[in-house]
Short mmCIF file of C-alpha atoms in Angstrom, two decimals:
data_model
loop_
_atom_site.label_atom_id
_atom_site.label_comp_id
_atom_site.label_asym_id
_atom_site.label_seq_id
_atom_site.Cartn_x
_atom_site.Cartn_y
_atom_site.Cartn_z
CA UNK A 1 108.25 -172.55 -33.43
CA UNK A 2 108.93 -168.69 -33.39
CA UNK A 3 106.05 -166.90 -31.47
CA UNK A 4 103.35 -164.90 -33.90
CA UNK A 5 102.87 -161.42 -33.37
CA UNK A 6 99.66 -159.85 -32.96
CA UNK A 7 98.69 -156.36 -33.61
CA UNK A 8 95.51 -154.40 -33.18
CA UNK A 9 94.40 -151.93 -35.74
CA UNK A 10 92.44 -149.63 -33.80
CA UNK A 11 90.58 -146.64 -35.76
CA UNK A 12 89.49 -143.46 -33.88
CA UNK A 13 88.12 -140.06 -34.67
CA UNK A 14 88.97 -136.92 -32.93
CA UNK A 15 87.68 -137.02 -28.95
CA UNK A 16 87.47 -141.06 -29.43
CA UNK A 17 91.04 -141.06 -28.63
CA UNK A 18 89.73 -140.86 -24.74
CA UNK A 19 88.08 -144.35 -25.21
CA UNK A 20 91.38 -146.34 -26.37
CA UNK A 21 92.94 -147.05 -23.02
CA UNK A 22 89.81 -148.55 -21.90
CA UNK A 23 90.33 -151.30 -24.21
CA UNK A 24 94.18 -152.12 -23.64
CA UNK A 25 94.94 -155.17 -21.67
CA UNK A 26 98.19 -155.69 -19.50
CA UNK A 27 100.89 -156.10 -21.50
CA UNK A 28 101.81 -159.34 -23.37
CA UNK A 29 104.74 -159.78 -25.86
CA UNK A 30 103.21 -160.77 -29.07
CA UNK A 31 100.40 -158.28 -29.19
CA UNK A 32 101.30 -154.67 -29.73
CA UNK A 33 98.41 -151.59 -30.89
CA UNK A 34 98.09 -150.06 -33.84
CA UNK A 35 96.20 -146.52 -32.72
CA UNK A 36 95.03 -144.07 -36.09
CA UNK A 37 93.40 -141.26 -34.61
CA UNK A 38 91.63 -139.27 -37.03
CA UNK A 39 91.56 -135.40 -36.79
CA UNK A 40 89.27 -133.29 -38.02
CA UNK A 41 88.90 -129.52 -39.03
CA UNK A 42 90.89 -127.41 -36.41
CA UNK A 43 90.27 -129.84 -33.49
CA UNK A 44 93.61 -130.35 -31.70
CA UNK A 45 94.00 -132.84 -27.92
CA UNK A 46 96.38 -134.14 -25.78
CA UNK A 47 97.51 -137.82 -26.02
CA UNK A 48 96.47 -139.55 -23.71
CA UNK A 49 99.17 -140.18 -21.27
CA UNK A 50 97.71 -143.99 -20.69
CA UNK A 51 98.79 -144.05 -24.39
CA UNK A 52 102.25 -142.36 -24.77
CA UNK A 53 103.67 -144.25 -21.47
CA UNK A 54 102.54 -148.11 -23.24
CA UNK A 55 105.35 -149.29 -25.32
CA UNK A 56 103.09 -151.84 -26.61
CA UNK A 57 100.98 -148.55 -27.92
CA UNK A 58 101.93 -146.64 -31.06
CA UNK A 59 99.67 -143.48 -32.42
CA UNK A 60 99.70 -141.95 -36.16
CA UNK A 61 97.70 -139.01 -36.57
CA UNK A 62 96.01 -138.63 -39.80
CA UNK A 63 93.80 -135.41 -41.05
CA UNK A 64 90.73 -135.37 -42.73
CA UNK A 65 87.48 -137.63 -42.43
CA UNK A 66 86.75 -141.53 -43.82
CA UNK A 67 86.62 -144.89 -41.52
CA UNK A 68 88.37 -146.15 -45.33
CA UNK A 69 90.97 -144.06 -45.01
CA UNK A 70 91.90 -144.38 -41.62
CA UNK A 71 92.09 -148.22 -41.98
CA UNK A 72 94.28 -147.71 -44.69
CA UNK A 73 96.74 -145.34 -42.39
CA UNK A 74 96.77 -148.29 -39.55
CA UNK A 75 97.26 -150.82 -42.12
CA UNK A 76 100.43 -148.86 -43.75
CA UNK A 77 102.09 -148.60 -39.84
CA UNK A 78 101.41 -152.25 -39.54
CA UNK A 79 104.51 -154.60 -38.74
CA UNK A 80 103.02 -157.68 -36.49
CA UNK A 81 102.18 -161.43 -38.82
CA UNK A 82 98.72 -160.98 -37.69
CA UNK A 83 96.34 -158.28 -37.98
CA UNK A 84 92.71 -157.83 -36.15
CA UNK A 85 90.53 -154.75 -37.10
CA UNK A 86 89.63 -153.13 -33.98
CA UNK A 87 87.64 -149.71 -33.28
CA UNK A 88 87.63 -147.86 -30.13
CA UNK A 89 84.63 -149.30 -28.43
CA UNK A 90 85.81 -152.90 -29.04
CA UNK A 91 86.74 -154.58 -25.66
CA UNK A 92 89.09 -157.94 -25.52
CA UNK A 93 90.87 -160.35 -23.14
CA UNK A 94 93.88 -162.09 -23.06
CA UNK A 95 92.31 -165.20 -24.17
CA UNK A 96 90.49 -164.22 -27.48
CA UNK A 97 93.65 -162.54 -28.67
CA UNK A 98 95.44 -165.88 -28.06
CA UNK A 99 92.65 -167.77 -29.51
CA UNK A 100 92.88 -165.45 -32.77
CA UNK A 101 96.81 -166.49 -32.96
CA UNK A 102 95.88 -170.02 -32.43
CA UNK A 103 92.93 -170.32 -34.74
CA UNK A 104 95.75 -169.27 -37.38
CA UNK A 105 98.28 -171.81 -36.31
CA UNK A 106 95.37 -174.25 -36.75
CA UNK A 107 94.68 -172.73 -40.06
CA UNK A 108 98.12 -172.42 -41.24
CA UNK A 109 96.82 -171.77 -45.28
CA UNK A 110 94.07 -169.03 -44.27
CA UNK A 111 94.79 -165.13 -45.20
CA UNK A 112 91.78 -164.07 -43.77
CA UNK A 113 89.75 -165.64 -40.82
CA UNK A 114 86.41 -164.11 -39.96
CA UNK A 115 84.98 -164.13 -35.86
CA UNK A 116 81.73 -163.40 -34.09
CA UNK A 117 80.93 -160.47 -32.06
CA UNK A 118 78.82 -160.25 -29.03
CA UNK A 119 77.50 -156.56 -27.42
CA UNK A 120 77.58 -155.56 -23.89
CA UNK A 121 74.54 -158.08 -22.85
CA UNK A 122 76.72 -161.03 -24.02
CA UNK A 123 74.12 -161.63 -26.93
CA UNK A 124 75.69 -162.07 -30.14
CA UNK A 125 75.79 -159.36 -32.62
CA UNK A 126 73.70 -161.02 -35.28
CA UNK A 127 73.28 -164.45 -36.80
CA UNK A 128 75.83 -166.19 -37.43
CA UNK A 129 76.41 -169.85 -39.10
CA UNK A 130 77.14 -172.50 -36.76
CA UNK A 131 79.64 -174.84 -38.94
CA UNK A 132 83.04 -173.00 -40.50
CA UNK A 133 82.41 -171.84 -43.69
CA UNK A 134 85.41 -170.39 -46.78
CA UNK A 135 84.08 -166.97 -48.45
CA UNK A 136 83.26 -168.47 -51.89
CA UNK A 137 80.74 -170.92 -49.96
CA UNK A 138 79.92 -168.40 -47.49
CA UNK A 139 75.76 -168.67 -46.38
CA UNK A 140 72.89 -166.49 -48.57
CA UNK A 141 72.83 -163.35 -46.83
CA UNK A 142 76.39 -163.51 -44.37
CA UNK A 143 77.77 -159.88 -43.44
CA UNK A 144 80.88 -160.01 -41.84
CA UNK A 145 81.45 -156.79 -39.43
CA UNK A 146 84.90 -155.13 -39.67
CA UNK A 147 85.82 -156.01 -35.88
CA UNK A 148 85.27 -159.52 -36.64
CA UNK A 149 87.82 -159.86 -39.33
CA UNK A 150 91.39 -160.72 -38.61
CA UNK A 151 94.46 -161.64 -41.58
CA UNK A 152 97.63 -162.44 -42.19
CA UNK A 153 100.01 -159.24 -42.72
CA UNK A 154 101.28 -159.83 -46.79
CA UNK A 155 102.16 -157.86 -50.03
CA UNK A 156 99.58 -159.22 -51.58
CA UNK A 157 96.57 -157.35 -49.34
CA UNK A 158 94.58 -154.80 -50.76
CA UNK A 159 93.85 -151.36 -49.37
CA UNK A 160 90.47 -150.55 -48.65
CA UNK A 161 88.13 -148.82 -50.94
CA UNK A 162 87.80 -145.23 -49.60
CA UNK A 163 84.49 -144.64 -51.85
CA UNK A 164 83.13 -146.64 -48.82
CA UNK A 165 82.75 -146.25 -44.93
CA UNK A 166 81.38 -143.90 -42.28
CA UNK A 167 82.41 -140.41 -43.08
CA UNK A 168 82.51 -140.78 -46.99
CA UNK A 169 81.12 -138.64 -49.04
CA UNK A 170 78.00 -140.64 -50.02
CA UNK A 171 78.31 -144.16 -48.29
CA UNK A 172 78.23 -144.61 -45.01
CA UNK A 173 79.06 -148.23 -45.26
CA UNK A 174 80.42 -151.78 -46.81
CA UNK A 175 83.89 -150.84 -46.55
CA UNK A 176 84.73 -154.83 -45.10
CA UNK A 177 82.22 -156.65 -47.85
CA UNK A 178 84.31 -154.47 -50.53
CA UNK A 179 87.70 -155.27 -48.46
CA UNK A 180 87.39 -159.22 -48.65
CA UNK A 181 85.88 -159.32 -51.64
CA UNK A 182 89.02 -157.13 -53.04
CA UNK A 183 91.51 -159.93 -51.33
CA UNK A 184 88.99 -162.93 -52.47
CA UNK A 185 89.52 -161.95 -56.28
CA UNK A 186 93.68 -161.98 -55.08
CA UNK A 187 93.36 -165.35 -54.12
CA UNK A 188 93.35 -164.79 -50.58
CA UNK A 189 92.31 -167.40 -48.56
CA UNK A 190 89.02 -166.18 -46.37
CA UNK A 191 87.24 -168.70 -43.95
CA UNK A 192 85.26 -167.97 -40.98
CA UNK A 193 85.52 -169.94 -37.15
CA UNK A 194 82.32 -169.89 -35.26
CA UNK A 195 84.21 -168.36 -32.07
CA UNK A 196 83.58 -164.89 -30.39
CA UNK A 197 86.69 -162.79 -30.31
CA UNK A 198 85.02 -159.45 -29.32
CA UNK A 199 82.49 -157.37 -27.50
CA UNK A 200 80.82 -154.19 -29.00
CA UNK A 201 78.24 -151.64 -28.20
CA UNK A 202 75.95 -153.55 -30.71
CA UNK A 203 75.36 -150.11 -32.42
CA UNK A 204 76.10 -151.03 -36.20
CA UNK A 205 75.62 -148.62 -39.24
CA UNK A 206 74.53 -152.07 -41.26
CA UNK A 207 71.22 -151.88 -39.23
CA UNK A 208 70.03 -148.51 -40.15
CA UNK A 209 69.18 -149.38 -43.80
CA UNK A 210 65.45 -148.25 -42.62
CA UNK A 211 66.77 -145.11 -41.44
CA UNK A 212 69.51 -144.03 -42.93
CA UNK A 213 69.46 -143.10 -46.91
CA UNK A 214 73.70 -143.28 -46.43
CA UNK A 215 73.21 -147.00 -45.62
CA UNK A 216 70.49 -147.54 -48.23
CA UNK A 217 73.24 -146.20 -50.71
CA UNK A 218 75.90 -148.19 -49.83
CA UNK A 219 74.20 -151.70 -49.65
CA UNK A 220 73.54 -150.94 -53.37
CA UNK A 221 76.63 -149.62 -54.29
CA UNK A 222 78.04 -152.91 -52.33
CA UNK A 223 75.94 -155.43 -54.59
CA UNK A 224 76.82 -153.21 -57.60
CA UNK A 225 80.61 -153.95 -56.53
CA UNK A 226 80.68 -157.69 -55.94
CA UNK A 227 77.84 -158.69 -58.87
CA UNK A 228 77.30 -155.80 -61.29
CA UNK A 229 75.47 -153.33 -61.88
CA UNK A 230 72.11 -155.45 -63.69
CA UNK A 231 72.39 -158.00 -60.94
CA UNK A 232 72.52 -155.50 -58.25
CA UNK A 233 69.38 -153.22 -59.57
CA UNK A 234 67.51 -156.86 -59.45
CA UNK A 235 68.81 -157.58 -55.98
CA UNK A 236 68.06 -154.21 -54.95
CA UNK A 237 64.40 -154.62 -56.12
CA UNK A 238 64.30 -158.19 -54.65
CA UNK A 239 65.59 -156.91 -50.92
CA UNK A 240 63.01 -154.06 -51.03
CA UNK A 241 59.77 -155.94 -52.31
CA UNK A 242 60.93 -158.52 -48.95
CA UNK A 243 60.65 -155.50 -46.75
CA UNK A 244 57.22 -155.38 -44.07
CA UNK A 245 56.68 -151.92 -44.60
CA UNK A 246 54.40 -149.75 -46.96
CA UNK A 247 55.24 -149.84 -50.47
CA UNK A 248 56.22 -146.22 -50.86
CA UNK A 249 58.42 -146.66 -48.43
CA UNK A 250 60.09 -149.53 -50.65
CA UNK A 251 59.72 -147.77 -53.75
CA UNK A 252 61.77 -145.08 -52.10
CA UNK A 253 64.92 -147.49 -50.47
CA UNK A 254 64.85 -148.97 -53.72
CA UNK A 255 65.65 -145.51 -55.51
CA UNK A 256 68.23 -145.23 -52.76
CA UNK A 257 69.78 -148.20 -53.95
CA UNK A 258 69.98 -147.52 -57.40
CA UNK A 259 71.66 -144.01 -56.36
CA UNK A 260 74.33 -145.60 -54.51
CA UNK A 261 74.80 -148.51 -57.66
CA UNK A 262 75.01 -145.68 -60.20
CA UNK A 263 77.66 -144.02 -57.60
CA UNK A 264 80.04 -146.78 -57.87
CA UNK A 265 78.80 -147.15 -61.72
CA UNK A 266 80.07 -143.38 -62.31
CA UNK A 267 82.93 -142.98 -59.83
CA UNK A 268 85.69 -145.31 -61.07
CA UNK A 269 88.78 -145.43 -58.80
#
């Protein structure tokens, strides 16, 4: 059986560049990196030399500012049969890479297969279902976090939507909801393995929806996407009125909400 290659997609933003060696692992054959390092403005560094001296390690330089758009610029430079979604605080070891190839082996029909996380305590990143699940059975309430999400490398995989994502212009979020629901509705093949692949920071932008209007935004503009916009203005109002805190506080996420469904409502691709 020929060997699967493996390749990280690893996104990074101007001086984040000086946090991707830190995650690079000895060199193995089938697992190569992806690096898209975001530039900004007038902002011009060196490469890292830890960087240009790995042949495992390739860089493409993109300008401007979008998490969405700099996924899309590793995804275009990718070559490997599987792909894992990587930032530049993610850290790895040789054995959950391998364990990523074999879980799609094991899984020889799945497109997509979605991980856990842990953060730097060991704890994992959030709650997570116990038992496999496939995406149109998926539990009430699952978010899947794009380091957690690996796939197959096809024609058939859809770009992500650049409306959504840290440095947008009005979302700050929901870029991987809108991603796999995209490849869901291409008959893709999305299933998730209860096994932890990664370690993180812990630092999520899906956990400021109390303190972030950007992330209020984009979880409506997210439910707008995958139900509609009447079901997603009753969701909206259902998530708020669950909140424990005063209620014009929830009168006010819930106008955030509706800002970020009439965004997506108004702004057609």
């Amino acid at each position: 059986m020929e060997t699967q290659t493996l390749e990280l997609l690893i996104c990074t933003l101007n001086e984040g560049i000086r946090r991707v060696p830190k995650m690079l692992l000895p060199p193995v054959g089938n697992v190569r990196y992806i690096v898209s390092w975001q530039l900004t403005g007038t902002i011009r560094l060196d490469l890292p030399e830890e960087l240009s001296s790995r042949e495992d390690v390739t860089v493409y330089q993109l300008e401007g500012r979008g998490l969405a758009a700099n996924r899309n610029n590793a995804l275009r430079n990718a070559t490997a049969d599987i792909l894992l979604l990587s930032d530049d605080d993610a850290r790895y070891t040789p054995q959950t890479l391998q364990r990523v190839l074999y879980n799609f082996r094991k899984y020889p029909k799945a497109d997509f297969i979605c991980f856990r996380a842990k953060d730097r305590e060991g704890n994992p990143l959030k709650e997570y279902a116990d038992e496999p699940w496939t995406y149109a059975k998926r539990p009430k309430n699952t978010y899947v976090s794009s380091i957690e999400i690996a796939f197959r490398r096809s024609a058939n995989l859809p770009f992500f939507d650049e409306r959504f994502g840290l440095g947008s212009k009005y979302l700050a979020m929901g870029e991987e909801e809108v991603f796999l629901q995209m490849a869901f509705e291409r008959d893709m093949k999305i299933i998730y393995v209860p096994e932890t692949i990664v370690e993180t920071d812990g630092d999520t932008t899906g956990k400021r929806f109390l303190t972030l209007a950007a992330a209020r935004r984009s979880k409506g503009a997210v439910l707008c996407f995958l139900y509609g916009p009447t079901s997603a203005a009753a969701r909206s109002l259902k998530y708020v009125a669950s909140l424990d805190v005063p209620a014009y506080r929830k009168w006010n996420y819930y106008k955030d909400m509706l800002a970020g469904i009439r965004y997506i409502i108004h702004d057609k691709l």
